[in-house]
Amino acid sequence: MGQDRIPIADPAAENAELAGELEAAVKRVLASGRYILGPEGAALEAELAAYTGAAHAVGCNSGTDALHLALRAADIGSGDEVIMPAFTFVATAGAASCVGAKPVFADIDPATFCLDPKSVEKALTPRTRALIAVHLYGQTAPLAELSALCKDRGLTLVEDCAQSLGADEGGRRAGSWGALGCFSFYPTKNLAAAGDAGLVTAREARHAERLRMLRHHGSRKTYSHEVLGYNSRLDEIQAAILRLKLAKLDQLNARREAIARRYGEWLAGTSLVLPKAHGRGRHIWHQYTVRHPKRDQLRARLEAAGIASMIYYPVPLHRQPLYAPDNAGLKLPATDEAAATVLSLPIYPQLSEAAQKRTCDTLRSLLPSCA
Ligand SMILES: *Cc1c(COP(=O)(O)O)cnc(C)c1O
């Protein structure tokens, strides 16, 4: 009598929906003989620069590399401090650590899960060089406020847009506010490759030029190596897949928005705290994240009923073994509260109304006993 398990994300369903077009795109690249740094990658960069409204875009191997290369391009390094939320994926802080800088963690606004500018102010020191604004779950951190703060203090604003391609504030898209914007096309992100891929947007030509060198062994000219670089290129097959999906991204994001709206209706009046859009621009609902004090119990019972859910993120970065020794006295109450109560529910464009209804009905039946 088993019902199908409802996953939290379903990249295979998206690829099945587009199978014919995807296969044609992959075949086109296979036949071309150009597999790395060719016309597909260049076209994707131009299309993503146009889509985000950034002046430049440079593809790379992953969102993690995008963050790392962005900090290198901005010359952030040893002795520098980079302020960021602790309520994010580890790659945000790892990028700072990899360039020899110190990640400094600020607290979040409990209503939006994104940086609280007041906490950022408190984290400033004379060594602060950059701020990484993470646009968590699909909506922007308070960009107008954070940009003004960075401008006043002469800090480089880097956006972590891994969860927010297509989100905007006041009509201006994520990736066009900071000096640099870092994107991931990991297979579960809103724009999804069939493997690893990433990209950095840049406002200034000098940053874009440096990013192109850094991703390609520090080289502009074959066998001339000007700086220490890496092999971090976005390959042509991934670029062709991403171009095809970018053309459909607004529709894919609109389907997520419709799902988020239905969750809002179907879960209203329960003991769950539902996520709120900040109202300053478009939310692209990378995650639909509720809060509940007994979320572990709820998650286990959902799983038993064949419904997946996930905790992004159960251990904030200032409490990770990697960073805890440097942050022993640090107090981030809103971050700790979020880490202890969040639960992300299934959301992806192909999630059927029936599966979503079953998720909501199951939640409604489980909640009274998870009090
Ligand atoms: C996914 C993600 C990354 C890392 O991207 P990868 O492509 O997996 O390396 C970085 N930051 C955030 C907020 C992410 O969600």
Short mmCIF file of C-alpha atoms and ligand atoms in Angstrom, two decimals:
data_model
loop_
_atom_site.label_atom_id
_atom_site.label_comp_id
_atom_site.label_asym_id
_atom_site.label_seq_id
_atom_site.Cartn_x
_atom_site.Cartn_y
_atom_site.Cartn_z
CA MET A 1 0.00 0.00 0.00
CA GLY A 2 3.12 2.18 -0.08
CA GLN A 3 2.71 5.68 -1.44
CA ASP A 4 5.64 7.18 -3.31
CA ARG A 5 8.16 8.93 -1.14
CA ILE A 6 8.08 12.71 -1.59
CA PRO A 7 11.66 14.01 -1.88
CA ILE A 8 12.76 17.48 -0.75
CA ALA A 9 14.08 18.28 -4.24
CA ASP A 10 13.90 16.30 -7.48
CA PRO A 11 16.57 17.24 -10.04
CA ALA A 12 15.82 14.12 -12.11
CA ALA A 13 12.19 15.24 -12.54
CA GLU A 14 13.34 18.58 -13.96
CA ASN A 15 15.76 16.87 -16.31
CA ALA A 16 13.07 14.41 -17.41
CA GLU A 17 10.72 17.30 -18.19
CA LEU A 18 13.37 18.81 -20.48
CA ALA A 19 14.92 15.55 -21.68
CA GLY A 20 14.58 16.11 -25.43
CA GLU A 21 16.07 19.60 -25.36
CA LEU A 22 18.81 18.62 -22.90
CA GLU A 23 19.88 15.67 -25.02
CA ALA A 24 20.05 17.87 -28.12
CA ALA A 25 22.19 20.42 -26.24
CA VAL A 26 24.60 17.79 -24.95
CA LYS A 27 24.87 16.22 -28.41
CA ARG A 28 25.62 19.61 -29.92
CA VAL A 29 28.56 20.06 -27.56
CA LEU A 30 29.82 16.51 -28.06
CA ALA A 31 29.85 17.04 -31.82
CA SER A 32 31.61 20.42 -31.54
CA GLY A 33 34.92 19.13 -30.19
CA ARG A 34 35.07 22.15 -27.82
CA TYR A 35 34.62 21.04 -24.23
CA ILE A 36 36.28 23.69 -22.06
CA LEU A 37 36.27 27.51 -22.39
CA GLY A 38 34.33 27.58 -25.64
CA PRO A 39 31.30 29.34 -27.09
CA GLU A 40 28.68 27.82 -24.75
CA GLY A 41 30.49 29.10 -21.65
CA ALA A 42 31.00 32.53 -23.20
CA ALA A 43 27.32 32.73 -24.20
CA LEU A 44 26.20 31.64 -20.71
CA GLU A 45 28.38 34.36 -19.17
CA ALA A 46 26.86 37.03 -21.42
CA GLU A 47 23.32 35.76 -20.74
CA LEU A 48 23.82 35.68 -16.97
CA ALA A 49 25.39 39.13 -16.92
CA ALA A 50 22.32 40.40 -18.80
CA TYR A 51 19.91 38.45 -16.59
CA THR A 52 21.37 39.65 -13.28
CA GLY A 53 22.16 43.15 -14.48
CA ALA A 54 25.85 42.81 -13.58
CA ALA A 55 28.46 44.25 -15.95
CA HIS A 56 30.53 41.04 -16.14
CA ALA A 57 30.16 37.32 -15.48
CA VAL A 58 32.88 34.66 -15.28
CA GLY A 59 32.07 30.96 -15.08
CA CYS A 60 33.92 28.63 -12.71
CA ASN A 61 33.72 25.13 -11.32
CA SER A 62 31.35 25.57 -8.35
CA GLY A 63 29.73 28.02 -5.95
CA THR A 64 32.50 27.24 -3.49
CA ASP A 65 35.13 28.26 -6.05
CA ALA A 66 33.07 31.34 -6.99
CA LEU A 67 33.36 32.60 -3.39
CA HIS A 68 37.03 31.72 -3.13
CA LEU A 69 37.93 33.31 -6.49
CA ALA A 70 35.86 36.41 -5.70
CA LEU A 71 37.83 37.04 -2.50
CA ARG A 72 41.11 36.45 -4.35
CA ALA A 73 40.02 38.85 -7.10
CA ALA A 74 39.25 41.50 -4.47
CA ASP A 75 42.70 40.94 -2.90
CA ILE A 76 41.32 39.82 0.44
CA GLY A 77 43.94 37.83 2.32
CA SER A 78 46.04 37.36 5.40
CA GLY A 79 45.27 39.81 8.23
CA ASP A 80 41.90 40.76 6.76
CA GLU A 81 38.51 40.12 8.35
CA VAL A 82 35.40 39.20 6.38
CA ILE A 83 32.01 39.63 8.06
CA MET A 84 29.30 37.09 7.19
CA PRO A 85 26.40 35.21 8.78
CA ALA A 86 27.08 32.00 10.73
CA PHE A 87 23.72 30.70 9.48
CA THR A 88 24.89 29.58 6.03
CA PHE A 89 26.62 26.72 4.24
CA VAL A 90 30.25 26.22 5.27
CA ALA A 91 31.58 27.29 1.85
CA THR A 92 30.85 30.95 2.63
CA ALA A 93 33.34 30.94 5.50
CA GLY A 94 35.67 28.42 3.88
CA ALA A 95 36.35 30.91 1.09
CA ALA A 96 37.63 33.48 3.59
CA SER A 97 39.73 30.87 5.37
CA CYS A 98 41.20 29.63 2.07
CA VAL A 99 42.57 33.09 1.23
CA GLY A 100 44.04 33.41 4.74
CA ALA A 101 41.43 35.88 6.00
CA LYS A 102 39.36 35.52 9.17
CA PRO A 103 35.61 34.89 8.92
CA VAL A 104 33.80 37.09 11.47
CA PHE A 105 30.26 35.95 12.18
CA ALA A 106 27.29 38.28 12.58
CA ASP A 107 23.73 37.45 13.62
CA ILE A 108 20.61 37.23 11.47
CA ASP A 109 17.16 38.78 11.44
CA PRO A 110 14.94 35.98 12.79
CA ALA A 111 12.13 36.93 10.38
CA THR A 112 14.16 36.50 7.18
CA PHE A 113 17.16 34.33 8.21
CA CYS A 114 19.49 36.87 6.53
CA LEU A 115 22.11 39.22 8.03
CA ASP A 116 20.98 41.79 10.60
CA PRO A 117 22.76 45.07 9.72
CA LYS A 118 22.91 46.06 13.42
CA SER A 119 24.86 42.92 14.22
CA VAL A 120 27.15 43.59 11.22
CA GLU A 121 27.93 47.06 12.66
CA LYS A 122 28.94 45.45 15.96
CA ALA A 123 31.29 43.04 14.19
CA LEU A 124 33.28 45.80 12.43
CA THR A 125 36.93 46.26 13.40
CA PRO A 126 39.79 48.19 11.78
CA ARG A 127 40.73 44.94 10.01
CA THR A 128 37.33 44.44 8.33
CA ARG A 129 37.82 44.44 4.55
CA ALA A 130 34.75 42.75 3.14
CA LEU A 131 31.20 41.67 3.88
CA ILE A 132 29.58 38.54 2.43
CA ALA A 133 25.81 38.96 2.27
CA VAL A 134 24.20 35.52 1.93
CA HIS A 135 20.77 35.58 0.28
CA LEU A 136 19.46 32.56 2.13
CA TYR A 137 16.55 30.37 1.00
CA GLY A 138 15.80 32.52 -2.05
CA GLN A 139 15.46 36.12 -0.94
CA THR A 140 18.00 38.87 -0.61
CA ALA A 141 19.73 40.03 2.55
CA PRO A 142 18.89 43.74 3.18
CA LEU A 143 20.97 44.93 0.25
CA ALA A 144 20.19 48.64 0.26
CA GLU A 145 21.24 48.90 3.90
CA LEU A 146 24.27 46.64 3.61
CA SER A 147 25.51 48.37 0.43
CA ALA A 148 25.28 51.75 2.16
CA LEU A 149 27.18 50.37 5.14
CA CYS A 150 29.93 48.96 2.88
CA LYS A 151 30.17 52.21 0.95
CA ASP A 152 30.52 54.26 4.17
CA ARG A 153 33.26 52.01 5.52
CA GLY A 154 35.10 51.29 2.29
CA LEU A 155 34.32 47.56 2.44
CA THR A 156 34.00 45.21 -0.51
CA LEU A 157 30.47 43.80 -0.72
CA VAL A 158 30.41 40.20 -1.93
CA GLU A 159 27.03 38.54 -2.46
CA ASP A 160 26.58 34.81 -1.91
CA CYS A 161 23.79 34.26 -4.46
CA ALA A 162 23.97 30.45 -4.46
CA GLN A 163 20.30 30.27 -3.38
CA SER A 164 18.95 33.40 -5.04
CA LEU A 165 19.33 33.62 -8.83
CA GLY A 166 16.35 35.70 -9.97
CA ALA A 167 15.62 37.25 -6.55
CA ASP A 168 15.70 41.02 -6.39
CA GLU A 169 15.35 44.00 -4.12
CA GLY A 170 13.42 46.92 -5.59
CA GLY A 171 13.75 45.38 -9.06
CA ARG A 172 17.55 45.15 -8.88
CA ARG A 173 18.65 41.54 -8.99
CA ALA A 174 20.93 39.60 -6.67
CA GLY A 175 24.44 39.61 -8.10
CA SER A 176 24.26 43.21 -9.33
CA TRP A 177 24.56 44.96 -5.95
CA GLY A 178 27.98 43.92 -4.73
CA ALA A 179 31.41 44.33 -6.27
CA LEU A 180 31.16 40.56 -6.79
CA GLY A 181 28.28 38.05 -6.81
CA CYS A 182 28.81 34.31 -6.37
CA PHE A 183 26.49 31.73 -7.89
CA SER A 184 26.22 27.95 -7.62
CA PHE A 185 24.56 25.68 -10.16
CA TYR A 186 24.75 22.59 -7.98
CA PRO A 187 22.03 20.15 -9.16
CA THR A 188 19.52 21.15 -6.45
CA LYS A 189 19.85 24.94 -6.92
CA ASN A 190 17.15 26.89 -8.80
CA LEU A 191 19.35 26.94 -11.91
CA ALA A 192 20.73 23.42 -11.89
CA ALA A 193 23.60 21.81 -13.79
CA ALA A 194 24.04 18.04 -14.11
CA GLY A 195 27.22 18.24 -12.05
CA ASP A 196 29.27 21.01 -10.45
CA ALA A 197 29.27 24.54 -11.87
CA GLY A 198 29.45 28.12 -10.61
CA LEU A 199 29.89 31.70 -11.73
CA VAL A 200 30.99 35.10 -10.43
CA THR A 201 29.39 38.37 -11.49
CA ALA A 202 31.51 41.51 -11.26
CA ARG A 203 30.86 45.24 -11.51
CA GLU A 204 34.41 46.17 -12.49
CA ALA A 205 36.36 44.99 -15.54
CA ARG A 206 39.56 44.61 -13.48
CA HIS A 207 37.85 42.08 -11.20
CA ALA A 208 36.44 40.16 -14.17
CA GLU A 209 39.84 40.04 -15.83
CA ARG A 210 41.46 38.77 -12.65
CA LEU A 211 38.75 36.13 -12.24
CA ARG A 212 39.44 34.87 -15.77
CA MET A 213 43.12 34.51 -14.90
CA LEU A 214 42.50 32.89 -11.53
CA ARG A 215 40.20 30.19 -12.91
CA HIS A 216 42.79 29.29 -15.56
CA HIS A 217 46.15 28.82 -13.78
CA GLY A 218 46.76 32.56 -13.35
CA SER A 219 47.17 32.84 -17.07
CA ARG A 220 45.96 35.27 -19.74
CA LYS A 221 48.34 34.01 -22.40
CA THR A 222 49.21 30.36 -22.93
CA TYR A 223 52.12 29.35 -20.65
CA SER A 224 52.47 32.80 -19.13
CA HIS A 225 51.48 32.63 -15.44
CA GLU A 226 51.15 36.00 -13.74
CA VAL A 227 49.54 35.02 -10.44
CA LEU A 228 48.87 31.81 -8.51
CA GLY A 229 45.72 30.42 -10.10
CA TYR A 230 43.62 27.29 -10.17
CA ASN A 231 41.86 24.99 -12.57
CA SER A 232 38.29 26.14 -11.99
CA ARG A 233 36.50 26.29 -15.31
CA LEU A 234 32.87 25.74 -16.20
CA ASP A 235 32.76 23.09 -18.91
CA GLU A 236 30.83 23.37 -22.16
CA ILE A 237 28.34 20.58 -21.48
CA GLN A 238 27.27 22.18 -18.19
CA ALA A 239 27.14 25.60 -19.86
CA ALA A 240 24.85 24.27 -22.62
CA ILE A 241 22.54 22.68 -20.02
CA LEU A 242 22.48 25.88 -17.96
CA ARG A 243 21.72 28.09 -20.98
CA LEU A 244 18.72 25.97 -21.82
CA LYS A 245 17.40 26.14 -18.27
CA LEU A 246 18.20 29.85 -17.84
CA ALA A 247 15.75 30.58 -20.65
CA LYS A 248 13.08 28.85 -18.52
CA LEU A 249 14.23 30.06 -15.10
CA ASP A 250 11.51 32.67 -14.57
CA GLN A 251 8.85 30.03 -15.24
CA LEU A 252 10.59 27.50 -12.98
CA ASN A 253 10.82 30.11 -10.20
CA ALA A 254 7.15 31.06 -10.73
CA ARG A 255 6.18 27.42 -10.12
CA ARG A 256 8.11 27.52 -6.84
CA GLU A 257 6.29 30.74 -5.90
CA ALA A 258 2.93 29.04 -6.53
CA ILE A 259 3.99 26.15 -4.27
CA ALA A 260 5.07 28.58 -1.54
CA ARG A 261 1.71 30.36 -1.80
CA ARG A 262 -0.16 27.06 -1.40
CA TYR A 263 1.94 26.10 1.63
CA GLY A 264 0.98 29.47 3.12
CA GLU A 265 -2.71 28.69 2.62
CA TRP A 266 -2.68 25.02 3.52
CA LEU A 267 -0.55 25.37 6.65
CA ALA A 268 -2.18 28.54 7.96
CA GLY A 269 -3.43 28.29 11.54
CA THR A 270 -1.09 25.42 12.52
CA SER A 271 1.61 25.70 15.19
CA LEU A 272 4.27 26.04 12.47
CA VAL A 273 5.90 29.43 12.02
CA LEU A 274 5.71 30.00 8.28
CA PRO A 275 8.42 31.83 6.30
CA LYS A 276 7.78 35.44 5.31
CA ALA A 277 8.88 37.29 2.21
CA HIS A 278 10.59 40.55 3.18
CA GLY A 279 8.45 42.47 0.70
CA ARG A 280 11.31 44.47 -0.81
CA GLY A 281 11.45 42.35 -3.96
CA ARG A 282 11.03 38.92 -5.49
CA HIS A 283 11.56 35.79 -3.38
CA ILE A 284 12.47 32.77 -5.55
CA TRP A 285 11.78 30.16 -2.85
CA HIS A 286 14.89 28.04 -3.07
CA GLN A 287 13.66 26.59 0.21
CA TYR A 288 10.36 26.71 2.05
CA THR A 289 11.54 26.74 5.65
CA VAL A 290 9.20 26.60 8.60
CA ARG A 291 10.03 26.67 12.29
CA HIS A 292 8.83 24.47 15.09
CA PRO A 293 10.26 23.85 18.58
CA LYS A 294 9.91 20.06 18.10
CA ARG A 295 11.15 19.93 14.55
CA ASP A 296 13.34 16.84 15.04
CA GLN A 297 10.34 14.83 16.18
CA LEU A 298 8.28 16.26 13.34
CA ARG A 299 10.97 15.42 10.81
CA ALA A 300 11.24 11.81 12.00
CA ARG A 301 7.47 11.33 11.77
CA LEU A 302 7.30 12.93 8.34
CA GLU A 303 10.04 10.59 7.19
CA ALA A 304 8.07 7.61 8.54
CA ALA A 305 5.13 8.84 6.44
CA GLY A 306 7.33 8.94 3.34
CA ILE A 307 7.88 12.68 3.23
CA ALA A 308 11.39 14.11 3.17
CA SER A 309 12.40 17.31 4.93
CA MET A 310 15.81 18.83 5.68
CA ILE A 311 17.50 21.02 8.26
CA TYR A 312 19.49 23.83 6.64
CA TYR A 313 21.55 24.34 8.81
CA PRO A 314 21.59 22.36 12.07
CA VAL A 315 24.97 23.58 13.35
CA PRO A 316 25.81 27.24 12.71
CA LEU A 317 29.36 27.98 11.60
CA HIS A 318 30.54 29.53 14.89
CA ARG A 319 29.77 26.17 16.53
CA GLN A 320 31.43 23.96 13.90
CA PRO A 321 34.61 22.20 15.07
CA LEU A 322 36.46 24.14 12.36
CA TYR A 323 35.48 27.57 13.74
CA ALA A 324 34.39 27.01 17.36
CA PRO A 325 37.89 27.45 18.89
CA ASP A 326 38.10 31.00 17.47
CA ASN A 327 34.56 31.89 18.52
CA ALA A 328 34.27 30.59 22.08
CA GLY A 329 32.54 33.64 23.58
CA LEU A 330 30.53 34.65 20.53
CA LYS A 331 26.78 35.03 21.11
CA LEU A 332 24.46 34.84 18.10
CA PRO A 333 21.04 34.21 19.65
CA ALA A 334 18.91 34.52 16.50
CA THR A 335 21.29 32.18 14.65
CA ASP A 336 21.16 29.57 17.44
CA GLU A 337 17.38 29.82 17.60
CA ALA A 338 17.05 29.32 13.85
CA ALA A 339 19.46 26.38 13.84
CA ALA A 340 17.41 24.72 16.58
CA THR A 341 13.97 25.19 15.01
CA VAL A 342 14.12 25.31 11.18
CA LEU A 343 12.76 22.62 8.91
CA SER A 344 12.70 22.88 5.10
CA LEU A 345 9.77 21.20 3.31
CA PRO A 346 9.68 19.72 -0.21
CA ILE A 347 9.76 22.44 -2.86
CA TYR A 348 10.69 22.07 -6.53
CA PRO A 349 8.91 23.10 -9.72
CA GLN A 350 7.67 19.56 -10.48
CA LEU A 351 6.15 18.98 -7.02
CA SER A 352 2.54 18.02 -7.74
CA GLU A 353 -0.42 19.59 -5.95
CA ALA A 354 -1.40 16.12 -4.75
CA ALA A 355 2.04 15.51 -3.21
CA GLN A 356 1.99 18.94 -1.61
CA LYS A 357 -1.51 18.34 -0.27
CA ARG A 358 -0.39 15.03 1.23
CA THR A 359 2.56 16.82 2.85
CA CYS A 360 0.29 19.44 4.39
CA ASP A 361 -2.37 16.94 5.51
CA THR A 362 0.33 14.79 7.09
CA LEU A 363 1.79 17.81 8.89
CA ARG A 364 -1.65 18.80 10.17
CA SER A 365 -2.23 15.30 11.52
CA LEU A 366 1.23 15.09 13.16
CA LEU A 367 1.49 18.54 14.71
CA PRO A 368 -0.91 18.11 17.67
CA SER A 369 1.22 15.23 19.01
CA CYS A 370 4.51 17.14 18.50
CA ALA A 371 3.55 19.87 20.98
C1 LIG B 1 25.30 25.69 -2.48
C2 LIG B 1 25.90 26.81 -1.71
C3 LIG B 1 27.27 27.14 -1.82
C4 LIG B 1 28.27 26.25 -2.53
O1 LIG B 1 28.02 25.97 -3.85
P1 LIG B 1 28.66 24.64 -4.52
O2 LIG B 1 28.34 24.83 -5.96
O3 LIG B 1 27.98 23.47 -3.91
O4 LIG B 1 30.11 24.66 -4.26
C5 LIG B 1 27.72 28.26 -1.16
N1 LIG B 1 26.91 29.03 -0.44
C6 LIG B 1 25.60 28.74 -0.28
C7 LIG B 1 24.73 29.64 0.54
C8 LIG B 1 25.06 27.61 -0.91
O5 LIG B 1 23.76 27.32 -0.75
#
